[in-house]
């Protein structure tokens, strides 16, 4: 999952899914849980917000990704 927090022992729920944004929540057997939202702000610019709990501690990450060309 985005943000590098979830693994294969997690259950995922899609909260929203549209052409320019998506939000997913997850809960893992190891006690981790979180919410990740992705949105497209402009052509080629994506913002990823991830927050939740890991090892009993809260985390929050925001990153921006920009498409720079074809793969």
PDB file of C-alpha atoms in Angstrom:
ATOM      1  CA  UNK A   1       0.000   0.000   0.000  1.00  0.00           C
ATOM      2  CA  UNK A   2       1.073   3.553  -0.527  1.00  0.00           C
ATOM      3  CA  UNK A   3       3.077   4.996   2.289  1.00  0.00           C
ATOM      4  CA  UNK A   4       4.828   1.648   2.753  1.00  0.00           C
ATOM      5  CA  UNK A   5       2.746   0.681   5.764  1.00  0.00           C
ATOM      6  CA  UNK A   6       0.558  -2.296   4.826  1.00  0.00           C
ATOM      7  CA  UNK A   7       1.453  -5.871   3.832  1.00  0.00           C
ATOM      8  CA  UNK A   8      -0.274  -9.063   2.669  1.00  0.00           C
ATOM      9  CA  UNK A   9      -1.793  -9.729   6.133  1.00  0.00           C
ATOM     10  CA  UNK A  10      -4.019  -6.626   5.817  1.00  0.00           C
ATOM     11  CA  UNK A  11      -7.673  -6.123   4.922  1.00  0.00           C
ATOM     12  CA  UNK A  12      -8.381  -3.188   2.615  1.00  0.00           C
ATOM     13  CA  UNK A  13     -11.516  -1.107   2.083  1.00  0.00           C
ATOM     14  CA  UNK A  14     -11.945   1.332  -0.778  1.00  0.00           C
ATOM     15  CA  UNK A  15     -13.625   4.443   0.629  1.00  0.00           C
ATOM     16  CA  UNK A  16     -13.681   6.439  -2.607  1.00  0.00           C
ATOM     17  CA  UNK A  17     -12.486   5.952  -6.160  1.00  0.00           C
ATOM     18  CA  UNK A  18     -12.792   8.608  -8.845  1.00  0.00           C
ATOM     19  CA  UNK A  19     -10.736   9.568 -11.923  1.00  0.00           C
ATOM     20  CA  UNK A  20      -8.637  12.093  -9.940  1.00  0.00           C
ATOM     21  CA  UNK A  21      -8.574  10.659  -6.417  1.00  0.00           C
ATOM     22  CA  UNK A  22      -8.882   7.507  -4.342  1.00  0.00           C
ATOM     23  CA  UNK A  23      -8.953   6.694  -0.625  1.00  0.00           C
ATOM     24  CA  UNK A  24      -8.252   3.296   0.964  1.00  0.00           C
ATOM     25  CA  UNK A  25      -8.269   2.203   4.603  1.00  0.00           C
ATOM     26  CA  UNK A  26      -6.560  -0.908   5.950  1.00  0.00           C
ATOM     27  CA  UNK A  27      -6.302  -2.976   9.120  1.00  0.00           C
ATOM     28  CA  UNK A  28      -3.582  -5.584   9.600  1.00  0.00           C
ATOM     29  CA  UNK A  29      -3.385  -8.609  11.892  1.00  0.00           C
ATOM     30  CA  UNK A  30      -0.209  -7.189  13.444  1.00  0.00           C
ATOM     31  CA  UNK A  31      -2.218  -4.220  14.764  1.00  0.00           C
ATOM     32  CA  UNK A  32      -1.299  -1.739  12.061  1.00  0.00           C
ATOM     33  CA  UNK A  33      -4.068   0.351  10.557  1.00  0.00           C
ATOM     34  CA  UNK A  34      -4.305   3.395   8.393  1.00  0.00           C
ATOM     35  CA  UNK A  35      -5.796   5.459   5.638  1.00  0.00           C
ATOM     36  CA  UNK A  36      -4.140   6.455   2.365  1.00  0.00           C
ATOM     37  CA  UNK A  37      -5.513   9.077  -0.007  1.00  0.00           C
ATOM     38  CA  UNK A  38      -4.161   9.812  -3.472  1.00  0.00           C
ATOM     39  CA  UNK A  39      -5.183  12.805  -5.530  1.00  0.00           C
ATOM     40  CA  UNK A  40      -4.121  14.233  -8.832  1.00  0.00           C
ATOM     41  CA  UNK A  41      -3.627  17.982  -8.403  1.00  0.00           C
ATOM     42  CA  UNK A  42      -2.465  18.864 -11.897  1.00  0.00           C
ATOM     43  CA  UNK A  43      -1.262  17.166 -15.002  1.00  0.00           C
ATOM     44  CA  UNK A  44       1.429  14.786 -13.785  1.00  0.00           C
ATOM     45  CA  UNK A  45       1.390  15.871 -10.091  1.00  0.00           C
ATOM     46  CA  UNK A  46       0.052  13.439  -7.488  1.00  0.00           C
ATOM     47  CA  UNK A  47      -0.237  13.969  -3.723  1.00  0.00           C
ATOM     48  CA  UNK A  48      -0.278  10.978  -1.378  1.00  0.00           C
ATOM     49  CA  UNK A  49      -1.447  11.387   2.229  1.00  0.00           C
ATOM     50  CA  UNK A  50      -0.975   8.398   4.551  1.00  0.00           C
ATOM     51  CA  UNK A  51      -1.797   8.258   8.248  1.00  0.00           C
ATOM     52  CA  UNK A  52      -2.493   5.617  10.850  1.00  0.00           C
ATOM     53  CA  UNK A  53      -1.030   3.587  13.694  1.00  0.00           C
ATOM     54  CA  UNK A  54       2.057   1.378  13.622  1.00  0.00           C
ATOM     55  CA  UNK A  55       3.413  -0.365  16.733  1.00  0.00           C
ATOM     56  CA  UNK A  56       1.029   1.733  18.833  1.00  0.00           C
ATOM     57  CA  UNK A  57       2.421   4.995  17.477  1.00  0.00           C
ATOM     58  CA  UNK A  58       0.696   7.402  15.112  1.00  0.00           C
ATOM     59  CA  UNK A  59       2.258   8.286  11.782  1.00  0.00           C
ATOM     60  CA  UNK A  60       1.428  10.800   9.075  1.00  0.00           C
ATOM     61  CA  UNK A  61       3.218  11.170   5.746  1.00  0.00           C
ATOM     62  CA  UNK A  62       2.568  13.439   2.782  1.00  0.00           C
ATOM     63  CA  UNK A  63       4.500  13.037  -0.441  1.00  0.00           C
ATOM     64  CA  UNK A  64       4.254  14.512  -3.900  1.00  0.00           C
ATOM     65  CA  UNK A  65       5.056  12.580  -7.050  1.00  0.00           C
ATOM     66  CA  UNK A  66       5.502  14.109 -10.473  1.00  0.00           C
ATOM     67  CA  UNK A  67       5.401  12.235 -13.747  1.00  0.00           C
ATOM     68  CA  UNK A  68       8.479  13.208 -15.724  1.00  0.00           C
ATOM     69  CA  UNK A  69       8.078  11.083 -18.850  1.00  0.00           C
ATOM     70  CA  UNK A  70       7.090   7.765 -20.343  1.00  0.00           C
ATOM     71  CA  UNK A  71       8.452   4.599 -18.764  1.00  0.00           C
TER      72      UNK A  71
END
